[in-house]
Amino acid sequence: MVVIILEGVLFVAVIAACTAFLLWGLKAFTPLGTRFRQSANRRLIDERAALTCPIHGWQAPESLVRLPSGEPICSNCYQETFHGQLDR
């Protein structure tokens, strides 16, 4: 009985290892993997650009204010715009 269960577990482990090796090979050595890496890099650059205010520089994600339109704005720009305190 133990032998049958062990054989089933090892069979599943071999299938999982082969699948992982196949996916690694696809990502490492094919144009599909290059496309995945480029998409991830593009997404990271876009996220960092969304956190950078052209006036005040990089802002922490927690400090951004979301406008009713859904657009994030720097808390300093929000304060200057809506409360009339200019940063000069």
PDB file of C-alpha atoms in Angstrom:
ATOM      1  CA  MET A   1       0.000   0.000   0.000  1.00  0.00           C
ATOM      2  CA  VAL A   2       2.796   2.413   0.917  1.00  0.00           C
ATOM      3  CA  VAL A   3       4.604   1.622  -2.325  1.00  0.00           C
ATOM      4  CA  ILE A   4       1.541   2.543  -4.405  1.00  0.00           C
ATOM      5  CA  ILE A   5       1.108   5.877  -2.598  1.00  0.00           C
ATOM      6  CA  LEU A   6       4.829   6.644  -2.902  1.00  0.00           C
ATOM      7  CA  GLU A   7       4.722   5.852  -6.615  1.00  0.00           C
ATOM      8  CA  GLY A   8       1.759   8.226  -7.078  1.00  0.00           C
ATOM      9  CA  VAL A   9       3.492  11.019  -5.184  1.00  0.00           C
ATOM     10  CA  LEU A  10       6.691  10.578  -7.195  1.00  0.00           C
ATOM     11  CA  PHE A  11       4.719  10.565 -10.449  1.00  0.00           C
ATOM     12  CA  VAL A  12       3.082  13.886  -9.546  1.00  0.00           C
ATOM     13  CA  ALA A  13       6.486  15.293  -8.530  1.00  0.00           C
ATOM     14  CA  VAL A  14       8.006  14.280 -11.893  1.00  0.00           C
ATOM     15  CA  ILE A  15       5.111  15.910 -13.792  1.00  0.00           C
ATOM     16  CA  ALA A  16       5.517  19.120 -11.741  1.00  0.00           C
ATOM     17  CA  ALA A  17       9.299  19.154 -12.286  1.00  0.00           C
ATOM     18  CA  CYS A  18       8.920  18.630 -16.047  1.00  0.00           C
ATOM     19  CA  THR A  19       6.342  21.413 -16.245  1.00  0.00           C
ATOM     20  CA  ALA A  20       8.563  23.790 -14.270  1.00  0.00           C
ATOM     21  CA  PHE A  21      11.561  22.943 -16.476  1.00  0.00           C
ATOM     22  CA  LEU A  22       9.511  23.492 -19.635  1.00  0.00           C
ATOM     23  CA  LEU A  23       8.235  26.868 -18.444  1.00  0.00           C
ATOM     24  CA  TRP A  24      11.731  27.940 -17.398  1.00  0.00           C
ATOM     25  CA  GLY A  25      13.068  26.941 -20.822  1.00  0.00           C
ATOM     26  CA  LEU A  26      10.307  28.873 -22.594  1.00  0.00           C
ATOM     27  CA  LYS A  27      10.989  31.994 -20.543  1.00  0.00           C
ATOM     28  CA  ALA A  28      14.774  31.797 -20.768  1.00  0.00           C
ATOM     29  CA  PHE A  29      15.413  30.786 -24.366  1.00  0.00           C
ATOM     30  CA  THR A  30      12.502  31.860 -26.574  1.00  0.00           C
ATOM     31  CA  PRO A  31      11.130  35.140 -27.913  1.00  0.00           C
ATOM     32  CA  LEU A  32       8.079  34.562 -25.726  1.00  0.00           C
ATOM     33  CA  GLY A  33      10.280  34.899 -22.647  1.00  0.00           C
ATOM     34  CA  THR A  34      11.773  38.105 -24.018  1.00  0.00           C
ATOM     35  CA  ARG A  35       8.280  39.483 -24.520  1.00  0.00           C
ATOM     36  CA  PHE A  36       7.344  38.614 -20.918  1.00  0.00           C
ATOM     37  CA  ARG A  37      10.479  40.322 -19.567  1.00  0.00           C
ATOM     38  CA  GLN A  38       9.881  43.418 -21.699  1.00  0.00           C
ATOM     39  CA  SER A  39       6.256  43.629 -20.555  1.00  0.00           C
ATOM     40  CA  ALA A  40       7.324  43.361 -16.914  1.00  0.00           C
ATOM     41  CA  ASN A  41       9.978  46.061 -17.388  1.00  0.00           C
ATOM     42  CA  ARG A  42       7.486  48.327 -19.154  1.00  0.00           C
ATOM     43  CA  ARG A  43       4.955  47.856 -16.345  1.00  0.00           C
ATOM     44  CA  LEU A  44       7.612  48.676 -13.711  1.00  0.00           C
ATOM     45  CA  ILE A  45       8.696  51.836 -15.561  1.00  0.00           C
ATOM     46  CA  ASP A  46       5.073  52.972 -15.914  1.00  0.00           C
ATOM     47  CA  GLU A  47       4.428  52.412 -12.192  1.00  0.00           C
ATOM     48  CA  ARG A  48       7.532  54.417 -11.240  1.00  0.00           C
ATOM     49  CA  ALA A  49       6.605  57.197 -13.669  1.00  0.00           C
ATOM     50  CA  ALA A  50       3.135  57.434 -12.120  1.00  0.00           C
ATOM     51  CA  LEU A  51       4.764  58.095  -8.729  1.00  0.00           C
ATOM     52  CA  THR A  52       6.958  60.920 -10.026  1.00  0.00           C
ATOM     53  CA  CYS A  53       5.621  64.479  -9.908  1.00  0.00           C
ATOM     54  CA  PRO A  54       7.204  66.745 -12.554  1.00  0.00           C
ATOM     55  CA  ILE A  55       7.534  69.539  -9.978  1.00  0.00           C
ATOM     56  CA  HIS A  56       8.226  67.806  -6.661  1.00  0.00           C
ATOM     57  CA  GLY A  57       9.909  64.583  -7.815  1.00  0.00           C
ATOM     58  CA  TRP A  58       9.245  61.062  -6.553  1.00  0.00           C
ATOM     59  CA  GLN A  59       6.373  60.631  -4.098  1.00  0.00           C
ATOM     60  CA  ALA A  60       5.533  57.699  -1.855  1.00  0.00           C
ATOM     61  CA  PRO A  61       2.408  55.835  -3.037  1.00  0.00           C
ATOM     62  CA  GLU A  62       0.710  56.541   0.302  1.00  0.00           C
ATOM     63  CA  SER A  63       1.115  60.313  -0.091  1.00  0.00           C
ATOM     64  CA  LEU A  64      -0.678  60.585  -3.442  1.00  0.00           C
ATOM     65  CA  VAL A  65      -4.186  62.063  -3.556  1.00  0.00           C
ATOM     66  CA  ARG A  66      -6.720  60.562  -5.962  1.00  0.00           C
ATOM     67  CA  LEU A  67      -8.886  63.118  -7.744  1.00  0.00           C
ATOM     68  CA  PRO A  68     -12.584  62.444  -8.493  1.00  0.00           C
ATOM     69  CA  SER A  69     -11.554  61.714 -12.093  1.00  0.00           C
ATOM     70  CA  GLY A  70      -9.380  58.852 -10.803  1.00  0.00           C
ATOM     71  CA  GLU A  71      -6.056  60.502 -11.590  1.00  0.00           C
ATOM     72  CA  PRO A  72      -3.443  60.519  -8.810  1.00  0.00           C
ATOM     73  CA  ILE A  73      -1.850  63.839  -7.892  1.00  0.00           C
ATOM     74  CA  CYS A  74       1.053  64.696  -5.613  1.00  0.00           C
ATOM     75  CA  SER A  75      -0.063  65.843  -2.143  1.00  0.00           C
ATOM     76  CA  ASN A  76       2.053  69.003  -2.458  1.00  0.00           C
ATOM     77  CA  CYS A  77       0.430  69.900  -5.795  1.00  0.00           C
ATOM     78  CA  TYR A  78      -2.999  69.188  -4.293  1.00  0.00           C
ATOM     79  CA  GLN A  79      -2.276  71.502  -1.373  1.00  0.00           C
ATOM     80  CA  GLU A  80      -0.968  74.247  -3.660  1.00  0.00           C
ATOM     81  CA  THR A  81      -3.878  73.976  -6.073  1.00  0.00           C
ATOM     82  CA  PHE A  82      -6.830  73.609  -3.747  1.00  0.00           C
ATOM     83  CA  HIS A  83      -5.645  75.565  -0.712  1.00  0.00           C
ATOM     84  CA  GLY A  84      -3.809  78.364  -2.509  1.00  0.00           C
ATOM     85  CA  GLN A  85      -0.431  77.799  -0.862  1.00  0.00           C
ATOM     86  CA  LEU A  86       2.210  78.239  -3.525  1.00  0.00           C
ATOM     87  CA  ASP A  87       5.622  76.642  -3.209  1.00  0.00           C
ATOM     88  CA  ARG A  88       7.844  79.567  -4.230  1.00  0.00           C
TER      89      ARG A  88
END
